[in-house]
Coordinates of C-alpha atoms and ligand atoms in Angstrom, one line a residue:
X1129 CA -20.4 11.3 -12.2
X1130 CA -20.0 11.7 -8.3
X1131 CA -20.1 8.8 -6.0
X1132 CA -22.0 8.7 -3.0
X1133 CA -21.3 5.9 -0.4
X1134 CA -23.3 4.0 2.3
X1135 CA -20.7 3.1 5.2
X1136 CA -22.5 0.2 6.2
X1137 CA -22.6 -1.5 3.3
X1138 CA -18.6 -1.2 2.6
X1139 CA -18.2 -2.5 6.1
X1140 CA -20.1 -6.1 5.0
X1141 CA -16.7 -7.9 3.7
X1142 CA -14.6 -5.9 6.1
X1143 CA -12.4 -8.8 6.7
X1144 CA -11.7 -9.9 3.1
X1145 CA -11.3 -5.9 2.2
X1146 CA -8.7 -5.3 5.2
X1147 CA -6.4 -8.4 4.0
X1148 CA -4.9 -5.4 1.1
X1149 CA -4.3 -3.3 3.9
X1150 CA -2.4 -5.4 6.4
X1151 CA -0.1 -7.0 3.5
X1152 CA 0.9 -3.1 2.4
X1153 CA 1.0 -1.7 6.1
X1154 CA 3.7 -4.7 6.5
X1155 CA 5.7 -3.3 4.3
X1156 CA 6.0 0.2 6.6
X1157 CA 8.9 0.4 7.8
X1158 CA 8.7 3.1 9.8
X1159 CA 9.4 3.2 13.9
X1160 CA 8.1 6.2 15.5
X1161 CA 6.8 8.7 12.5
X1162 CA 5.5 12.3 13.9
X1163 CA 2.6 12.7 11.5
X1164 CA 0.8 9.6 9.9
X1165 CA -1.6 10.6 7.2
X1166 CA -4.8 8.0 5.9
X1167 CA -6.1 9.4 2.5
X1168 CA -9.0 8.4 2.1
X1169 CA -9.9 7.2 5.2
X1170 CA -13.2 5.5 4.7
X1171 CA -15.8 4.5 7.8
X1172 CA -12.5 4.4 9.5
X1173 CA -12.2 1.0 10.7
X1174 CA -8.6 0.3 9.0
X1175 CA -7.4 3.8 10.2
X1176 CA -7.8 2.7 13.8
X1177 CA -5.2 0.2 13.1
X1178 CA -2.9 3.4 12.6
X1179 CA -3.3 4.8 15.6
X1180 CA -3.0 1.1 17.1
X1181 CA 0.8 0.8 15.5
X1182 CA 1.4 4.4 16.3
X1183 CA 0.2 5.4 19.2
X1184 CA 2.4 8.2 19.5
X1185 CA 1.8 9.9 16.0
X1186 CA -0.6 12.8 14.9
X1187 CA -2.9 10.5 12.7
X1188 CA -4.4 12.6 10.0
X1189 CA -7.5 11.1 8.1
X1190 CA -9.3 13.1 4.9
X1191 CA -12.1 11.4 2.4
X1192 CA -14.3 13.0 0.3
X1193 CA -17.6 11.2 1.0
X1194 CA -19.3 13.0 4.2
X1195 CA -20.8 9.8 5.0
X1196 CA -17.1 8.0 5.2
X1197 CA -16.1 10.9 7.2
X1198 CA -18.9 10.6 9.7
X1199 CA -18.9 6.7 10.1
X1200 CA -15.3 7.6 10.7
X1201 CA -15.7 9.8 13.3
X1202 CA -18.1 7.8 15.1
X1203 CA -15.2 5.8 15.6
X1204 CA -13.4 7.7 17.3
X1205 CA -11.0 9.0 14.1
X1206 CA -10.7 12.8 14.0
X1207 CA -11.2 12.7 9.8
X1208 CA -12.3 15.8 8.5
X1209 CA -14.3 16.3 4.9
X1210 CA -11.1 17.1 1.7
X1211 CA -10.3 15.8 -1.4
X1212 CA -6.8 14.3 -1.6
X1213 CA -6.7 16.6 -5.0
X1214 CA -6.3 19.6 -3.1
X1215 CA -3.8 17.6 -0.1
X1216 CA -0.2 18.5 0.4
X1217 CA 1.9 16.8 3.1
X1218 CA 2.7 19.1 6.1
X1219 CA 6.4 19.1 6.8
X1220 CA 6.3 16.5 9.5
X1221 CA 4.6 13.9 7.7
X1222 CA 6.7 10.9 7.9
X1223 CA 3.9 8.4 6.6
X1224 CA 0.9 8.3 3.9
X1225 CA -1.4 5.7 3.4
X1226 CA -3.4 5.2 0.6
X1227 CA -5.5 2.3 0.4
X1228 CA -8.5 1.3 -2.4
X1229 CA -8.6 5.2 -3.1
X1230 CA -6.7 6.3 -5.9
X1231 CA -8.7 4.6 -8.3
X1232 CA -11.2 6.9 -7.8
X1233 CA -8.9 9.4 -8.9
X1234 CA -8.3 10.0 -12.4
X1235 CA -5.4 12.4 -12.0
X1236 CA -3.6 10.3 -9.5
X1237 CA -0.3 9.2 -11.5
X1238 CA 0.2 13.0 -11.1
X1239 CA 0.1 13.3 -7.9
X1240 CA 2.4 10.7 -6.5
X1241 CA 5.5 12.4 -7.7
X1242 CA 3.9 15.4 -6.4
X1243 CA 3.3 14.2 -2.7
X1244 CA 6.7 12.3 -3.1
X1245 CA 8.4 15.9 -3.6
X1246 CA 6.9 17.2 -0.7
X1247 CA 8.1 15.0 1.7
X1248 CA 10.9 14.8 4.1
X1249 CA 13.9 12.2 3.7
X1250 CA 12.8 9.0 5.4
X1251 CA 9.3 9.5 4.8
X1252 CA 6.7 6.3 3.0
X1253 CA 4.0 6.7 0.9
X1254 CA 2.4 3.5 0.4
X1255 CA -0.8 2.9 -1.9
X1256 CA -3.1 0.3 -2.8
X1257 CA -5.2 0.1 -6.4
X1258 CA -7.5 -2.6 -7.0
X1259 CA -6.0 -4.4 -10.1
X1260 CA -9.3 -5.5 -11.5
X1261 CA -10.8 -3.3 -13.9
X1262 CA -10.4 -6.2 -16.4
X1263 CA -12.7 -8.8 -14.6
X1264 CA -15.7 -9.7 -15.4
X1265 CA -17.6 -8.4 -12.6
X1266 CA -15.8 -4.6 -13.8
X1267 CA -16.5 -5.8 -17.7
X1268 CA -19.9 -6.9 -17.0
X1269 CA -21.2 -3.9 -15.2
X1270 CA -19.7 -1.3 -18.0
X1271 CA -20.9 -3.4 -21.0
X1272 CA -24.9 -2.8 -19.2
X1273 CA -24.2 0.4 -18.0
X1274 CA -22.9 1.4 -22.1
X1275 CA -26.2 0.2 -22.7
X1276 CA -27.7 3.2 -21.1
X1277 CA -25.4 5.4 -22.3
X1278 CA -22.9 5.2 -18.7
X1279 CA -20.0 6.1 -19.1
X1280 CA -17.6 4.3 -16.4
X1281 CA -14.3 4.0 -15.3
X1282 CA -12.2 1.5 -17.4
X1283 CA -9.2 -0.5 -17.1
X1284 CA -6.7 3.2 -17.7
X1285 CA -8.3 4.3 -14.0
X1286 CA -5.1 2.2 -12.7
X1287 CA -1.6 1.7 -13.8
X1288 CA 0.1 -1.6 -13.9
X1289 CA 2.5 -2.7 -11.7
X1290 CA 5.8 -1.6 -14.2
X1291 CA 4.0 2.1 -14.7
X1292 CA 4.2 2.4 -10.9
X1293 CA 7.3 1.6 -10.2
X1294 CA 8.4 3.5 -13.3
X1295 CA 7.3 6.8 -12.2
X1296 CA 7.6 6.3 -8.5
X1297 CA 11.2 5.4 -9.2
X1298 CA 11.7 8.8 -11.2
X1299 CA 11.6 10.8 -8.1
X1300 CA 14.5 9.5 -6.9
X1301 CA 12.6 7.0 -3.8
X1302 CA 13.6 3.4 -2.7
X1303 CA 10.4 1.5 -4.5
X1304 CA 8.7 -1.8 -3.8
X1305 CA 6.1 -2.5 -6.1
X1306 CA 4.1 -5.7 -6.1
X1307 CA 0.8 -7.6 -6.7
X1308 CA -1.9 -9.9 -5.1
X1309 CA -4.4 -11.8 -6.1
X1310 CA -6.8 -13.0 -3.2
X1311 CA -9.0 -15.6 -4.0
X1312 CA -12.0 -14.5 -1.6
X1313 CA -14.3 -17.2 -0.4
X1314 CA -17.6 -15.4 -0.4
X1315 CA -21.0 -17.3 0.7
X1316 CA -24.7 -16.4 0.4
X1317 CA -26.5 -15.5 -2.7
X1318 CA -25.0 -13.2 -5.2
X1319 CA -22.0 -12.3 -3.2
X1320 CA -20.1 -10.5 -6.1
X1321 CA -22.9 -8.4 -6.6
X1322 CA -23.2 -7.3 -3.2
X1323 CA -19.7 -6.8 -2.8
X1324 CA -19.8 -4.6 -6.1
X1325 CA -23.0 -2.8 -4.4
X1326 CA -20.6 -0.6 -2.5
X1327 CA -18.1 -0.3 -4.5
X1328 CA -18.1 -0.4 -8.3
X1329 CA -21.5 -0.2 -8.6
X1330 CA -21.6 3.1 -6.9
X1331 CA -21.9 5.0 -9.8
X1332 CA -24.2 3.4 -11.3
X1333 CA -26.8 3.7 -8.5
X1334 CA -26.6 7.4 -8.6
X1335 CA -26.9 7.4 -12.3
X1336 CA -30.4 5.8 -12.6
X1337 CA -33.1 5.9 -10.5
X1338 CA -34.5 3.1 -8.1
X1339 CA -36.5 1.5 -10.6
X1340 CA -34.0 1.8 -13.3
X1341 CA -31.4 0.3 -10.7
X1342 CA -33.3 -2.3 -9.6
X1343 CA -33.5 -3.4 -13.3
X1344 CA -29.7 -2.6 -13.9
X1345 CA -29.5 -5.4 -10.9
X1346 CA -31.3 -7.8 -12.3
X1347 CA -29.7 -8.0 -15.3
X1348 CA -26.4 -7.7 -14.0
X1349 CA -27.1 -11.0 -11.6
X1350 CA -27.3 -13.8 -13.9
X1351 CA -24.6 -12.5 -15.8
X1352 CA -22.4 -12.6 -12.5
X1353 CA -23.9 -15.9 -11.1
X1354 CA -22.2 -17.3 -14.8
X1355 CA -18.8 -15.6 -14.5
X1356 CA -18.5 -16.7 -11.0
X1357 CA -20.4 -19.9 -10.2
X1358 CA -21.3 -21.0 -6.7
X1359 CA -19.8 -23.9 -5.8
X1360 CA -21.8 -27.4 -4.3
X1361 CA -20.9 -26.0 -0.8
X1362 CA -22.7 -22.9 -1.7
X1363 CA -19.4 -20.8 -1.6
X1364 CA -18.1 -18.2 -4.4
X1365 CA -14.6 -18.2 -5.1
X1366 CA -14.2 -14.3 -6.2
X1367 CA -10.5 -13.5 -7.2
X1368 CA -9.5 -9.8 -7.0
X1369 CA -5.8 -8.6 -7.8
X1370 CA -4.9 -6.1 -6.1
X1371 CA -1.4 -3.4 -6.8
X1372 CA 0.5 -2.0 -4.5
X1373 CA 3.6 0.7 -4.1
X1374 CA 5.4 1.7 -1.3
X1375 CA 7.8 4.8 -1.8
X1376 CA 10.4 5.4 0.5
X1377 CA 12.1 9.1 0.4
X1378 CA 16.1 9.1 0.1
Ligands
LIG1290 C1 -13.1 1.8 -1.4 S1 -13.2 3.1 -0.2 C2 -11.6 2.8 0.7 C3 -11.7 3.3 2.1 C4 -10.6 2.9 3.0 N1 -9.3 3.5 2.6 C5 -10.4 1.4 3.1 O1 -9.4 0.9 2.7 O2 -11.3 0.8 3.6 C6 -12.7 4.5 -1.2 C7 -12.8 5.8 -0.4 O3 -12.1 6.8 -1.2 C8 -12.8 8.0 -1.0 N2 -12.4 8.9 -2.1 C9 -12.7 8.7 -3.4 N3 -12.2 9.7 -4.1 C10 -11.6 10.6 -3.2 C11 -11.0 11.8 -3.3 N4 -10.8 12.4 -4.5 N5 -10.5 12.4 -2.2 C12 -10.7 11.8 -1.0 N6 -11.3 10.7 -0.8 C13 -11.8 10.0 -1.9 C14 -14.3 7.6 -0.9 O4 -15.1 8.6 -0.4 C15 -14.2 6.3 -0.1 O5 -14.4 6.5 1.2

């Protein structure tokens, strides 16, 4: 199934989805890399803080989704339209960021030992994976979409923590591997289903059409009102563990 994404929507928790990406950028240790390389890039918004700590790099920014790499450029971010399938480092890449991308990527425990091998001594690649194919608000939506004969990603479209480490560690690189869960404090009605909107629920909306969407919705929301419950203030606690790895070439 292919995903298609709507910028503006991703953008709506921007500051609960950026907390992943400051905790794994501080863990860069990196001082003055050449080449700094977002895969992935998204609308864009979280490479900018690239080129903010790096001022004097090349920043290099790829997604897949035209619509990212638009919403990106309208920022100001020189992406350009490519799979990260298809990516190899050039041979002054000194840093690769991967952040809430790989789980779209079936083949992806492949290609970290690839990328690692293709980089110079010194050189990070540091990635983030959302942890959380196991929640209810992941269990819920597959156990509709099965219904109606969807076929979605399940809990194998991430490693755990140990698997990371494991075969980021066979390459030979320094490895920090590590876990979060944030507890996001979400408000309004039905906040984990708007936040799945753009994200998990992607697939699903180019699956079925409107009307069969809207009813996919529908039933999805009590079910998600139940798992996470709004709280007297009108607030809706919404853990979500993220995993990270950070590679450092020797
Ligand atoms: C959840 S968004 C994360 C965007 C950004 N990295 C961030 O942290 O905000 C996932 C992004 O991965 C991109 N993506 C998914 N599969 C990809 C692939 N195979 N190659 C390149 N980009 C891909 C999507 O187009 C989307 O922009």
């Amino acid at each position: 199934m292919s995903t298609t994404w709507d910028p503006a929507a991703y953008l709506t928790f921007d500051d609960h989805r950026a907390r992943p990406f400051h905790d794994l950028l501080a863990r860069v240790t990196a001082r003055s890399p050449r080449r700094v390389v977002d895969l992935g890039c998204g609308p864009g918004n979280l490479t900018t803080l690239l080129t903010a700590r790096w001022p004097a790099a090349d920043v290099e920014a790829l997604d897949s989704s035209a619509e990212m790499v638009e919403a990106a450029r309208v920022r100001g971010i020189d992406a350009r339209r490519a799979d990260v399938i298809g990516w190899t480092p050039l041979p002054d890449t000194d840093v690769v960021i991967s952040n809430a991308v790989l789980q779209w990527v079936p083949q992806h425990r492949e290609l970290l030992p690839r990328w690692i091998a293709a980089l110079g001594p010194g050189a990070e690649l540091a990635v983030q994976v959302p942890g959380n194919f196991g929640a209810p608000s992941h269990v819920l939506v597959r156990e509709l979409a099965a219904q109606r004969s969807l076929q979605l990603r399940g809990e194998g479209a991430v490693a755990e923590p140990a698997e990371y480490a494991a075969l980021l560690a066979a390459t030979g690189a320094e490895v920090d591997v590590w876990e979060t869960t944030y507890l996001h404090r979400l408000t309004g009605p039905d906040p984990v289903l708007k936040w799945i909107g753009s994200t998990a629920l992607r697939p699903v909306r180019d699956a079925l059409d409107e009307r069969g969407y809207a009813e996919f919705r529908a039933e999805l929301a009590p079910r998600l009102r139940t798992a996470y419950p709004a709280q007297p203030d009108g607030t809706t606690w919404f853990p979500f563990r993220r995993i990270f790895a950070v590679a450092r070439v020797r």
